[in-house]
PDB file of C-alpha atoms in Angstrom:
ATOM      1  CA  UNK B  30     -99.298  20.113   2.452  1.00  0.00           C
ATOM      2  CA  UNK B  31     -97.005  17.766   0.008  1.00  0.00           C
ATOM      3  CA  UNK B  32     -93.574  19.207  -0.208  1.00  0.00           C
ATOM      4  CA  UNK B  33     -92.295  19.062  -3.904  1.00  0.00           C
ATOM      5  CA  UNK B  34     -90.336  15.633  -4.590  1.00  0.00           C
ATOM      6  CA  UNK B  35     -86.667  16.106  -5.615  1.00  0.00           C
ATOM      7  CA  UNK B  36     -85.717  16.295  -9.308  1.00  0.00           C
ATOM      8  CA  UNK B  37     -83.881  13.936 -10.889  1.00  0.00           C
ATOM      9  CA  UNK B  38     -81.343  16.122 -11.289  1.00  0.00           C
ATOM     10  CA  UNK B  39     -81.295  17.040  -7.645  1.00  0.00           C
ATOM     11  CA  UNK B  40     -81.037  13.168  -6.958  1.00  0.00           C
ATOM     12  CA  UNK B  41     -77.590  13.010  -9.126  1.00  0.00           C
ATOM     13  CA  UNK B  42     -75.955  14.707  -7.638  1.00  0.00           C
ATOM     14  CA  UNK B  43     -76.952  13.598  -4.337  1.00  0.00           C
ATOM     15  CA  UNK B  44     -76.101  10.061  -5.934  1.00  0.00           C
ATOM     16  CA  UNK B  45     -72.545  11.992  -7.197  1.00  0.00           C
ATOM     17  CA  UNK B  46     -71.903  13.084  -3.409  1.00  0.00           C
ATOM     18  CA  UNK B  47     -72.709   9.727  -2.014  1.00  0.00           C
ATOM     19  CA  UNK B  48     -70.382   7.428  -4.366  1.00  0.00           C
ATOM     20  CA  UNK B  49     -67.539  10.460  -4.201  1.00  0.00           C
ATOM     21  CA  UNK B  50     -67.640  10.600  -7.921  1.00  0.00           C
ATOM     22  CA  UNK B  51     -68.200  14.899  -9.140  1.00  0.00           C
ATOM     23  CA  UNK B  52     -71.823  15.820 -10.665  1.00  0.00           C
ATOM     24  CA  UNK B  53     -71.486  18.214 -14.103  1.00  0.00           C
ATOM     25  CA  UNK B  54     -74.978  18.707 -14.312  1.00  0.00           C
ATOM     26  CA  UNK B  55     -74.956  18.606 -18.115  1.00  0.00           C
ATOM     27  CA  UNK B  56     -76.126  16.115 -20.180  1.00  0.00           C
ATOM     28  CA  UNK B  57     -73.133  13.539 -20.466  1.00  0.00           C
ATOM     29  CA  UNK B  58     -72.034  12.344 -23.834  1.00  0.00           C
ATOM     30  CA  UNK B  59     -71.480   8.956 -24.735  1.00  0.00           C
ATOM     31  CA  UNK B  60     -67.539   9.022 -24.057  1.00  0.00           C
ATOM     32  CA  UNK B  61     -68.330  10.816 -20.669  1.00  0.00           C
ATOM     33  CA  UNK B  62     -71.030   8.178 -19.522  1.00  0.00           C
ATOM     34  CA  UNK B  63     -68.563   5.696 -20.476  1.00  0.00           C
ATOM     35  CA  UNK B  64     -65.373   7.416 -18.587  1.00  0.00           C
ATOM     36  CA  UNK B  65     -68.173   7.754 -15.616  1.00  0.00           C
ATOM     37  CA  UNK B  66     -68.958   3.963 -15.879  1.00  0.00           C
ATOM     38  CA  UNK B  67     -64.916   3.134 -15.589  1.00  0.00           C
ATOM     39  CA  UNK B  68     -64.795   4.950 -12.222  1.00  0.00           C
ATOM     40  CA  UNK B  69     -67.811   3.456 -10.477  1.00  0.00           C
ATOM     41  CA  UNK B  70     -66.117   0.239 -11.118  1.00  0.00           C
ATOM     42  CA  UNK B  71     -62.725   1.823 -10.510  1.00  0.00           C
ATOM     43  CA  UNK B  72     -60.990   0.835  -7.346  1.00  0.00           C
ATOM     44  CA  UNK B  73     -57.700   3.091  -7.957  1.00  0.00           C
ATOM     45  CA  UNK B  74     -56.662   4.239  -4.339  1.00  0.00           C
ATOM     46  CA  UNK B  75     -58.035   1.370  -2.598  1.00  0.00           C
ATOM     47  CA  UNK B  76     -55.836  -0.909  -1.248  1.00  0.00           C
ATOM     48  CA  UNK B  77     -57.202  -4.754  -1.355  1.00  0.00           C
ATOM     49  CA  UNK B  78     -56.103  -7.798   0.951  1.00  0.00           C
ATOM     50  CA  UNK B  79     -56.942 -11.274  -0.115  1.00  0.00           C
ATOM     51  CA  UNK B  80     -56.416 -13.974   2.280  1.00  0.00           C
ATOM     52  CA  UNK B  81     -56.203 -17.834   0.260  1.00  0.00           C
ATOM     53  CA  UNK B  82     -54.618 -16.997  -2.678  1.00  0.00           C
ATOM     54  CA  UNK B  83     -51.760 -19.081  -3.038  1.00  0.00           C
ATOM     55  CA  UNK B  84     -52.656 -21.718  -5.487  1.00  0.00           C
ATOM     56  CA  UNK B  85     -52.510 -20.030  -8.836  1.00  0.00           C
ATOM     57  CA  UNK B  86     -55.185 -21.855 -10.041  1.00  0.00           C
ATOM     58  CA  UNK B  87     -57.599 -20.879  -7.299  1.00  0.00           C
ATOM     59  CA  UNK B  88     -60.537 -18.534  -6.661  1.00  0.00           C
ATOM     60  CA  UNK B  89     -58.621 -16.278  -4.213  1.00  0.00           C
ATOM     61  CA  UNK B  90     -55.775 -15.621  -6.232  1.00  0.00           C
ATOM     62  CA  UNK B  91     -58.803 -14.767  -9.328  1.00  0.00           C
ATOM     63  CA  UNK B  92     -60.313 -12.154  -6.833  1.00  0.00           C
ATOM     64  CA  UNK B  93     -56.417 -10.518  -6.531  1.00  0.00           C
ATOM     65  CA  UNK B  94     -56.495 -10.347  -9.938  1.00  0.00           C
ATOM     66  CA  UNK B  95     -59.035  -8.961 -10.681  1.00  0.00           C
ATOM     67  CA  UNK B  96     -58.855  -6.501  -8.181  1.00  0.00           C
ATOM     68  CA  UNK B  97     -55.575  -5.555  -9.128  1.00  0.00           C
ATOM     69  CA  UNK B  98     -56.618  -4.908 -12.768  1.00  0.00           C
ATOM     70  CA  UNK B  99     -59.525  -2.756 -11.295  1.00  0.00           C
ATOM     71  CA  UNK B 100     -56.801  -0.702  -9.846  1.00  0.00           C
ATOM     72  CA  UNK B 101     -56.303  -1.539  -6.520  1.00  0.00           C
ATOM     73  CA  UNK B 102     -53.538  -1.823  -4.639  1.00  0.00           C
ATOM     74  CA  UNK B 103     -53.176  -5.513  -3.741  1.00  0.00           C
ATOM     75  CA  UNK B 104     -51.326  -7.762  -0.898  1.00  0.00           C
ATOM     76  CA  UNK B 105     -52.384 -11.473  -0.654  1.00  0.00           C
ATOM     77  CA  UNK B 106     -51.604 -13.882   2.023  1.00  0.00           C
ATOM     78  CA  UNK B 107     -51.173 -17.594   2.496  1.00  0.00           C
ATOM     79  CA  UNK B 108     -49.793 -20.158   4.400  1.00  0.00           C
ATOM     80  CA  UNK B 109     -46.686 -21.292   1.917  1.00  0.00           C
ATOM     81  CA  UNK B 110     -43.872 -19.263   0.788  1.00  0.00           C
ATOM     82  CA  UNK B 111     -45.449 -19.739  -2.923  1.00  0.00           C
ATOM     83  CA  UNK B 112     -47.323 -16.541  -2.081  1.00  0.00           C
ATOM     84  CA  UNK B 113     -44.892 -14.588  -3.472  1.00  0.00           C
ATOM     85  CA  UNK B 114     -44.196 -16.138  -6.638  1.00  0.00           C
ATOM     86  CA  UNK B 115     -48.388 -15.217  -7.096  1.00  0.00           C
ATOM     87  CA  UNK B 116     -47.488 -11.856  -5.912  1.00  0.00           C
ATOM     88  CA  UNK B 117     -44.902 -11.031  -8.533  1.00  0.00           C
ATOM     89  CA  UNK B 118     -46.834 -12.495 -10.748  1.00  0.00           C
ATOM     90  CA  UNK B 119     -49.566  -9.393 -10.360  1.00  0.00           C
ATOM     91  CA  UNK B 120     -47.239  -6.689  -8.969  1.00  0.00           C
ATOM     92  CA  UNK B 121     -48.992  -7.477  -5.529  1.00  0.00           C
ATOM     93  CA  UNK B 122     -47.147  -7.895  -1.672  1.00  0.00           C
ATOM     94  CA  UNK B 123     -47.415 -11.128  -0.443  1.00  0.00           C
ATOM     95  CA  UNK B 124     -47.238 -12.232   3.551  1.00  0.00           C
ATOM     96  CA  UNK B 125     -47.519 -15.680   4.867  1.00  0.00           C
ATOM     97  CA  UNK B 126     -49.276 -16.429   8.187  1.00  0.00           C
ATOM     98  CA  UNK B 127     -51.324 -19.365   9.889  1.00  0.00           C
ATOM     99  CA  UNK B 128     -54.584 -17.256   9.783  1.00  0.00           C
ATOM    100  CA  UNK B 129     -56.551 -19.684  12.622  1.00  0.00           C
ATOM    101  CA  UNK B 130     -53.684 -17.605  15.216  1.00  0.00           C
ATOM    102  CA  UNK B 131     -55.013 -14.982  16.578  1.00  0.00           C
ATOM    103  CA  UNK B 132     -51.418 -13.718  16.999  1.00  0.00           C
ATOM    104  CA  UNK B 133     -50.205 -14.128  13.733  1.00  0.00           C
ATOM    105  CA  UNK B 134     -53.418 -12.789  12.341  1.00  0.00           C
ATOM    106  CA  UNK B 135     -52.697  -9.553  14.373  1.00  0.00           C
ATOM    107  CA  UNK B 136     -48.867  -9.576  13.452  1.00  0.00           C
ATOM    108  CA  UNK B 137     -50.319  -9.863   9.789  1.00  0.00           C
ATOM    109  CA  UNK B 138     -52.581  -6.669  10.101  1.00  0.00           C
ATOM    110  CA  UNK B 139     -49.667  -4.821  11.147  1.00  0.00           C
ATOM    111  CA  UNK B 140     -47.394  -6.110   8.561  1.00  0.00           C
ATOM    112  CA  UNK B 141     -49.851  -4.859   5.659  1.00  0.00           C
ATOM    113  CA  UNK B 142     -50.537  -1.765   6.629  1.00  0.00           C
ATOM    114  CA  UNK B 143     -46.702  -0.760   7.001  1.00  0.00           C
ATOM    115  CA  UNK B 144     -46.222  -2.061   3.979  1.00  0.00           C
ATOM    116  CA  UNK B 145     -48.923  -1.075   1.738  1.00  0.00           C
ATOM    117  CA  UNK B 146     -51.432   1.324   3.939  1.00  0.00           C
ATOM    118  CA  UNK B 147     -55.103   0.949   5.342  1.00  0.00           C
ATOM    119  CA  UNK B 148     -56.878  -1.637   3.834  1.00  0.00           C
ATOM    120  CA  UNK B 149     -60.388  -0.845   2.327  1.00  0.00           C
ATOM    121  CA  UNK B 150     -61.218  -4.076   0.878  1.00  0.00           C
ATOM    122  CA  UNK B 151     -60.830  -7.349   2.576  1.00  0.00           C
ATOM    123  CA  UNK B 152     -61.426 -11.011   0.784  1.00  0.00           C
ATOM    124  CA  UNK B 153     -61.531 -13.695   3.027  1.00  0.00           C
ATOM    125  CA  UNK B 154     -61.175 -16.532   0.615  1.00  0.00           C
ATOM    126  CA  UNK B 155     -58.883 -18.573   3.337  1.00  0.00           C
ATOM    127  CA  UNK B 156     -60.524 -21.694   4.320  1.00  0.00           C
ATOM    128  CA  UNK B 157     -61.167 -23.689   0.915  1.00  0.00           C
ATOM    129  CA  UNK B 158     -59.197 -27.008   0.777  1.00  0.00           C
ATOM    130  CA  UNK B 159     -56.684 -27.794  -1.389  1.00  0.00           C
ATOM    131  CA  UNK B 160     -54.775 -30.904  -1.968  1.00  0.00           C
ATOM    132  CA  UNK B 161     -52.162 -30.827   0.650  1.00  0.00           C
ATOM    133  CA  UNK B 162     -54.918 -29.550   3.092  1.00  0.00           C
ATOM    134  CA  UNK B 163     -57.976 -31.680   1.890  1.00  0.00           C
ATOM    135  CA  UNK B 164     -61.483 -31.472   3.797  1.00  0.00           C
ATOM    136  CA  UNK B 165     -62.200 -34.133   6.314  1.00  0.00           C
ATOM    137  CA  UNK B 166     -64.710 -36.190   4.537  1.00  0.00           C
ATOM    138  CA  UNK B 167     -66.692 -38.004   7.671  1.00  0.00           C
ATOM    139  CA  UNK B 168     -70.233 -39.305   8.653  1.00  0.00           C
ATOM    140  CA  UNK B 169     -70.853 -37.207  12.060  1.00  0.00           C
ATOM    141  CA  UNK B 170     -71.265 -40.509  13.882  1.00  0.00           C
ATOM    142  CA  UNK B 171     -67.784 -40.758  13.002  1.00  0.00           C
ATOM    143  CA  UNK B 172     -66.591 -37.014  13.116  1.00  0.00           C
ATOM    144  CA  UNK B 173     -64.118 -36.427  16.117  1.00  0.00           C
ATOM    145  CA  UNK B 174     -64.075 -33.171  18.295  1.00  0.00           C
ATOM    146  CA  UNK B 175     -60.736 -32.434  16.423  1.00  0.00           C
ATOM    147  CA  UNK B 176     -61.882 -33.200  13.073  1.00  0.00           C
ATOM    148  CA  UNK B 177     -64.858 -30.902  13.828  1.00  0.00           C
ATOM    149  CA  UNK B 178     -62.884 -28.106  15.040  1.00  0.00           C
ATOM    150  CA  UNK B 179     -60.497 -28.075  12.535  1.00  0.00           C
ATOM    151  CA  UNK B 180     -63.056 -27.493   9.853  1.00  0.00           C
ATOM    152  CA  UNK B 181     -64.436 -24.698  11.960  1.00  0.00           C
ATOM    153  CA  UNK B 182     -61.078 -23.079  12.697  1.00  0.00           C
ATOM    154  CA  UNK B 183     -59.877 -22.891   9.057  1.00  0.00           C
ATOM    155  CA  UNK B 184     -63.442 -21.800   7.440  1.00  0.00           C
ATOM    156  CA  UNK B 185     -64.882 -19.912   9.760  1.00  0.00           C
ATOM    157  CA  UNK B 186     -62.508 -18.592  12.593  1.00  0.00           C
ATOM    158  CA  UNK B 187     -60.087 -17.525   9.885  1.00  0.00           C
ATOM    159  CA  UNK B 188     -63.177 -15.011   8.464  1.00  0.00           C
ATOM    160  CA  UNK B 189     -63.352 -13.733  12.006  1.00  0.00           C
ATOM    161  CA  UNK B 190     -59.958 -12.980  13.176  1.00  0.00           C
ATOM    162  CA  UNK B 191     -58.950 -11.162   9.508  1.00  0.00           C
ATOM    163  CA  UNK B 192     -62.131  -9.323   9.847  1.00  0.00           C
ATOM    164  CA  UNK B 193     -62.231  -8.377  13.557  1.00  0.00           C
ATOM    165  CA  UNK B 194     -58.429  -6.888  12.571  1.00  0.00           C
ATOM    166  CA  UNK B 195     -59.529  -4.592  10.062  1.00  0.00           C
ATOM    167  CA  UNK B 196     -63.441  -3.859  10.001  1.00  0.00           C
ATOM    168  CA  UNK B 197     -63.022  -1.078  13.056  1.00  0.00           C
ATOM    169  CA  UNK B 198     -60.236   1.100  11.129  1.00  0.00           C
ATOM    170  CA  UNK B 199     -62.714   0.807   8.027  1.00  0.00           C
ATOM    171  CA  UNK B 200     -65.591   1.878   9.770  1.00  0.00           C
ATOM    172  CA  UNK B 201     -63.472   5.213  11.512  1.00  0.00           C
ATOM    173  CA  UNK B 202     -62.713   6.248   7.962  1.00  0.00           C
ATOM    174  CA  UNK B 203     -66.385   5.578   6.609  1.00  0.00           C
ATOM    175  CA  UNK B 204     -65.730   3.660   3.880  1.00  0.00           C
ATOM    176  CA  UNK B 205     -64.752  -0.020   3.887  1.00  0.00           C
ATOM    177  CA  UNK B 206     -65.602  -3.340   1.477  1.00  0.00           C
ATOM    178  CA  UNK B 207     -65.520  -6.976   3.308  1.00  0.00           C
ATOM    179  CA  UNK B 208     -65.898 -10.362   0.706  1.00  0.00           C
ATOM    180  CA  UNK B 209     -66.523 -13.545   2.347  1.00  0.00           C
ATOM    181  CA  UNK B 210     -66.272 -16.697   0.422  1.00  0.00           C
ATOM    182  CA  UNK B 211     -68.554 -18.998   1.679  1.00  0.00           C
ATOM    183  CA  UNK B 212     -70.194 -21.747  -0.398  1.00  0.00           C
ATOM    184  CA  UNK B 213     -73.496 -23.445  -1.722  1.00  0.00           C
ATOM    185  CA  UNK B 214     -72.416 -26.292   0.782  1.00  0.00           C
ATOM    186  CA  UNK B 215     -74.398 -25.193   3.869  1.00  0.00           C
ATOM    187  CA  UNK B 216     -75.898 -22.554   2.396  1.00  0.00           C
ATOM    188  CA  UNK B 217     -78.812 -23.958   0.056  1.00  0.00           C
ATOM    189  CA  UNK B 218     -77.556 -27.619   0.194  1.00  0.00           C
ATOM    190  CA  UNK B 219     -75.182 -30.190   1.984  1.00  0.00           C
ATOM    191  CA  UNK B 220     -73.735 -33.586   1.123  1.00  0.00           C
ATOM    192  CA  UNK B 221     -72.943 -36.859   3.225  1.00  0.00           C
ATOM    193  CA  UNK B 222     -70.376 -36.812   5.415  1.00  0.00           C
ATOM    194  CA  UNK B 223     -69.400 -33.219   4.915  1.00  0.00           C
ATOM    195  CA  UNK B 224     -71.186 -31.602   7.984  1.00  0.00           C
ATOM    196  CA  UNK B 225     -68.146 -29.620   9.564  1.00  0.00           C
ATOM    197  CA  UNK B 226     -67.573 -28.324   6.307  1.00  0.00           C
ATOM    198  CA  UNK B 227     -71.424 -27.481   6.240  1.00  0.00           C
ATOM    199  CA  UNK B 228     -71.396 -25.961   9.333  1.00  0.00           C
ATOM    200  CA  UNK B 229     -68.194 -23.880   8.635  1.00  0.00           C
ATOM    201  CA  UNK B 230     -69.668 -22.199   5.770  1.00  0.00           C
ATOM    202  CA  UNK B 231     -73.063 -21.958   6.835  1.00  0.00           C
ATOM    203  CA  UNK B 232     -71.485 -20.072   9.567  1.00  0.00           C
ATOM    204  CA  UNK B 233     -69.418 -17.330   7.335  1.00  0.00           C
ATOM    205  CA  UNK B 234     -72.781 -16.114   5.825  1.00  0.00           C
ATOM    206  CA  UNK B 235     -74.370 -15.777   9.359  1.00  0.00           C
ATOM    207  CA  UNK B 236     -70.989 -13.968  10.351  1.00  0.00           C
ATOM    208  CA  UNK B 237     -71.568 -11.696   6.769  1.00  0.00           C
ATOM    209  CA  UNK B 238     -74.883 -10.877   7.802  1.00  0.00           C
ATOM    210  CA  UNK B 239     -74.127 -10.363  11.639  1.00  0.00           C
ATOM    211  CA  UNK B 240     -71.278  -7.858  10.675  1.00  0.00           C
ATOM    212  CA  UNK B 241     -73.197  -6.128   7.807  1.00  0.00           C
ATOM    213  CA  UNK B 242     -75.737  -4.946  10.464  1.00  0.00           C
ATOM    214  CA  UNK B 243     -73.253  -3.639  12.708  1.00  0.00           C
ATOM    215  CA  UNK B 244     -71.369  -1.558  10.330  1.00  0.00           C
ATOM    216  CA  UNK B 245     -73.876  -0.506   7.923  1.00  0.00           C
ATOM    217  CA  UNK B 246     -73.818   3.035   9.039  1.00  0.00           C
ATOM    218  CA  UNK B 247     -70.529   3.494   8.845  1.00  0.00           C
ATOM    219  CA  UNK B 248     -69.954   3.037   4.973  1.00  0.00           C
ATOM    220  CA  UNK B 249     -68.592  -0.731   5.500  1.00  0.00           C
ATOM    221  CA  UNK B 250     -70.276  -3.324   3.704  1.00  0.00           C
ATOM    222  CA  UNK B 251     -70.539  -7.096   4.144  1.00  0.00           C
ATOM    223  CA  UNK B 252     -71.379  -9.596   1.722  1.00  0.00           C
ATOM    224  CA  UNK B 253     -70.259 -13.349   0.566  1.00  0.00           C
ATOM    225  CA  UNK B 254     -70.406 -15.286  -2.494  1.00  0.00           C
ATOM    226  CA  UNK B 255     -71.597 -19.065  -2.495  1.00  0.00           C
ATOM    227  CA  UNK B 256     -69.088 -20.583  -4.925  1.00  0.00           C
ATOM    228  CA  UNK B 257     -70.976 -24.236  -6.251  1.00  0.00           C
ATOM    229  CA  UNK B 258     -68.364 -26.918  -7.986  1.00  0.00           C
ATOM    230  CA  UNK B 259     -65.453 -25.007  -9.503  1.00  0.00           C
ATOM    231  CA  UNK B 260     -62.516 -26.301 -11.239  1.00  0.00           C
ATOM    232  CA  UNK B 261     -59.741 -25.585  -9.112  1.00  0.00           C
ATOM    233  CA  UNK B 262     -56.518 -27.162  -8.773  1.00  0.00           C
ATOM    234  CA  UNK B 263     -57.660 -29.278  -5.846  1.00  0.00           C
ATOM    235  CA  UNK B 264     -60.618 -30.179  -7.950  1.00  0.00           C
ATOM    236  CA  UNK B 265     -61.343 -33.954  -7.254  1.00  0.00           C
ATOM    237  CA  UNK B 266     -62.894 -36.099 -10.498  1.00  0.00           C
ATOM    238  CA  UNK B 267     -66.153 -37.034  -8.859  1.00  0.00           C
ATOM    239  CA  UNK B 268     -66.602 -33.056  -8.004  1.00  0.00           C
ATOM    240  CA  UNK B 269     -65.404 -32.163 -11.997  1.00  0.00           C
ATOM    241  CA  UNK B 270     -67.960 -34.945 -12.682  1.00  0.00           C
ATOM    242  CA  UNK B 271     -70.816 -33.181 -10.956  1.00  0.00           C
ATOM    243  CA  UNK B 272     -69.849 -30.360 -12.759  1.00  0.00           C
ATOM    244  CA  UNK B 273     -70.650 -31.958 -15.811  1.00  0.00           C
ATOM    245  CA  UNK B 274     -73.670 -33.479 -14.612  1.00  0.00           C
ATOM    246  CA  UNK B 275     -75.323 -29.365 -13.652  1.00  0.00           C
ATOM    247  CA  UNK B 276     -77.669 -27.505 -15.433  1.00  0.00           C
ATOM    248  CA  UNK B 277     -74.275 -25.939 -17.775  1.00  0.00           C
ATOM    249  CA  UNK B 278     -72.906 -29.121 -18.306  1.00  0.00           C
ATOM    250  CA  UNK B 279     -69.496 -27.850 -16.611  1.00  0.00           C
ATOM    251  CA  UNK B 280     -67.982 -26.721 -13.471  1.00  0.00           C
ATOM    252  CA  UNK B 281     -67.133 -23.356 -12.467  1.00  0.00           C
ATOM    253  CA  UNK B 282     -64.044 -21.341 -12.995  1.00  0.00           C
ATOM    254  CA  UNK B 283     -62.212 -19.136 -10.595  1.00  0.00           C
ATOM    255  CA  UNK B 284     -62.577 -15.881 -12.712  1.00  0.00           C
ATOM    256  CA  UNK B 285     -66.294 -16.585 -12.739  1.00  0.00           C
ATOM    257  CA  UNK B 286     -66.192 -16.475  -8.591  1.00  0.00           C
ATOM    258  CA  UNK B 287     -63.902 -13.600  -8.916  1.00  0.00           C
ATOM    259  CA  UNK B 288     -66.302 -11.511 -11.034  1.00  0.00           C
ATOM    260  CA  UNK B 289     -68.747 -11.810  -8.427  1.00  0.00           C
ATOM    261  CA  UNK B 290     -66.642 -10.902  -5.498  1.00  0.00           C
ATOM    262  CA  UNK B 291     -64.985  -7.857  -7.142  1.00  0.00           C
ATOM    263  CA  UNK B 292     -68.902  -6.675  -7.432  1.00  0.00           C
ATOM    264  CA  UNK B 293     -69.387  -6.176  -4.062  1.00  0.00           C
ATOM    265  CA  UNK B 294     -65.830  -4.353  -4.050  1.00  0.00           C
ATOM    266  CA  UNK B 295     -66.640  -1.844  -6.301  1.00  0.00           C
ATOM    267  CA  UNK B 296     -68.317   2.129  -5.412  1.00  0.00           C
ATOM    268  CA  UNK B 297     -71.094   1.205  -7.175  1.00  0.00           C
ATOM    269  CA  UNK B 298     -72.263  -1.850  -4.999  1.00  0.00           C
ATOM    270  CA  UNK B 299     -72.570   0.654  -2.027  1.00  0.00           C
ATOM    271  CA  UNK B 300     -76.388  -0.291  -1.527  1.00  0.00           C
ATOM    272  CA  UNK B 301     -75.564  -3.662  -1.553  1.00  0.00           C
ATOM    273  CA  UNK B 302     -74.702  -5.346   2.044  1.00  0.00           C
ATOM    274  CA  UNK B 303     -75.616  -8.639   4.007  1.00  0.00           C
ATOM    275  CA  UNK B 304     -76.114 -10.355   0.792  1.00  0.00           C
ATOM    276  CA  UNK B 305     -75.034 -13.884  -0.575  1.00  0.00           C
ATOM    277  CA  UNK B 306     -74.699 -14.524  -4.249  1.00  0.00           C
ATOM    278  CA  UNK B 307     -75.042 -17.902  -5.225  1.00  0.00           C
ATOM    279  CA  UNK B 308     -72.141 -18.386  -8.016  1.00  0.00           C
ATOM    280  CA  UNK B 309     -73.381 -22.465  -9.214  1.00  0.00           C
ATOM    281  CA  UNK B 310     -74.692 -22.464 -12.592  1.00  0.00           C
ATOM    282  CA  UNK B 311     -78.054 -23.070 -11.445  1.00  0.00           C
ATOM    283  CA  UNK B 312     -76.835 -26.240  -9.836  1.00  0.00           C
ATOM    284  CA  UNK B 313     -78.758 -25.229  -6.224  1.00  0.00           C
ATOM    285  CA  UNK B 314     -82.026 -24.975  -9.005  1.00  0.00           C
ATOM    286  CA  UNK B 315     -82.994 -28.685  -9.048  1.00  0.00           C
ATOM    287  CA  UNK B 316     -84.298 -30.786  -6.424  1.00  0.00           C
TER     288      UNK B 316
END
């Protein structure tokens, strides 16, 4: 015999439970369903770490924006002192640490939570070049070992070792959010002479997915954007120029990356795990 399905009512609250938001079980009004919007996209309480986000016109310090104006509470980290001119600039902490060290990596994890608690949400945005740090731009045949492992180390290994740090104290408190920023490169296409870079990122959505199943009982989840040509201050004129070539007739922006990230951040993307949103303008759409 069929046992009676669930009201919707029933499945509310259930829904209210599950997201940690309280179920009235009256009809909301349009001010309530609004108020009830702002805190499924509310991140007040959490506390937010965003690795990369020292350039000020880059996409990781966008996603520590953002996340600070969703109410978290924010520390970003980077290799240059200029990581805390970006942190006054949001009422954030900065630190600065080589993030392919394992050591520093784990002196870093200890250093934010001292200062500014547990973190819920992690961003690992570290990897992306910049102009003082610019990708090694190689045919393979011509690729050495080092060249090769330093793409690896600073796109990949540095999503690792931040995650590995904080992932298990997320999952012991059931509730966690981990951001990757991969990219399109790698992911649905590649260019000449850019395979380590390929490879790196190709490699940070397999390590999104890989994680995502391991903690997906635990109230952690995993996902990555794939950011396609966005203007950034390392932004070279051939890749602006491609930009203007795509399907939009422009390159990206950082806040348009960040939007995307901050999604998966949010109570409401709880459902939502071992995912990668393509953020190109339709670019990866033609052949």
């Amino acid at each position: 015999m069929n046992e009676p399905r669930p009201s919707l009512d029933s499945f509310d609250d259930g829904l209210a439970d599950v997201i940690d938001l309280p179920s009235t079980g009256q009809t909301p009004t349009e001010s309530s369903q609004r108020g009830r919007l702002q805190e499924l996209d509310s991140l007040a309480g959490k506390i937010a770490l965003v690795t990369g986000a020292g350039a000020p016109d880059g996409i990781g310090f966008a996603i520590a924006t953002r996340l600070r104006l969703a109410g978290a509470t924010v520390a970003i980290v980077s290799t240059t002192k200029r990581i805390h001119e970006r942190a006054e600039e949001i009422d954030a902490v900065g630190f600065v640490a080589d993030l392919t060290d394992e050591a520093e990596v784990g002196g870093l994890a200890d250093a934010v939570t001292d200062a500014v608690g547990e973190v819920d949400i992690l961003v690992n945005n570290a990897g992306l070049t910049s102009k003082s740090d610019p990708a090694v731009v190689k045919p393979v045949a011509q690729l050495s070992y080092e060249d090769w492992r330093s793409e690896l180390s600073r796109n990949l290994d540095t999503a690792f070792l931040v995650s590995r740090a904080f992932v298990q104290a997320m999952a012991e408190r059931g509730w966690g959010r981990i951001v990757n920023v991969a990219a399109t490169a790698g992911v649905v296409n590649a260019v000449p002479a850019e395979a380590a870079y390929a490879a790196a990122k190709a490699g940070v959505t397999g390590l999104t997915k890989a994680l995502a199943t391991e903690v997906v009982a635990d109230g952690v989840t995993v996902n990555a954007v794939a950011p396609g040509l966005v203007r950034t201050g390392s932004s070279t004129v051939p890749e602006l120029q491609q930009g203007l070539d795509g399907p939009m007739g422009r390159p990206g922006t950082p806040e348009e990356v960040a939007a995307a990230a901050v999604f998966f951040c949010a109570p409401s993307a709880s459902y939502v795990t071992g995912q990668v949103l393509v953020v190109d303008g339709g670019r990866s759409l033609r052949v």
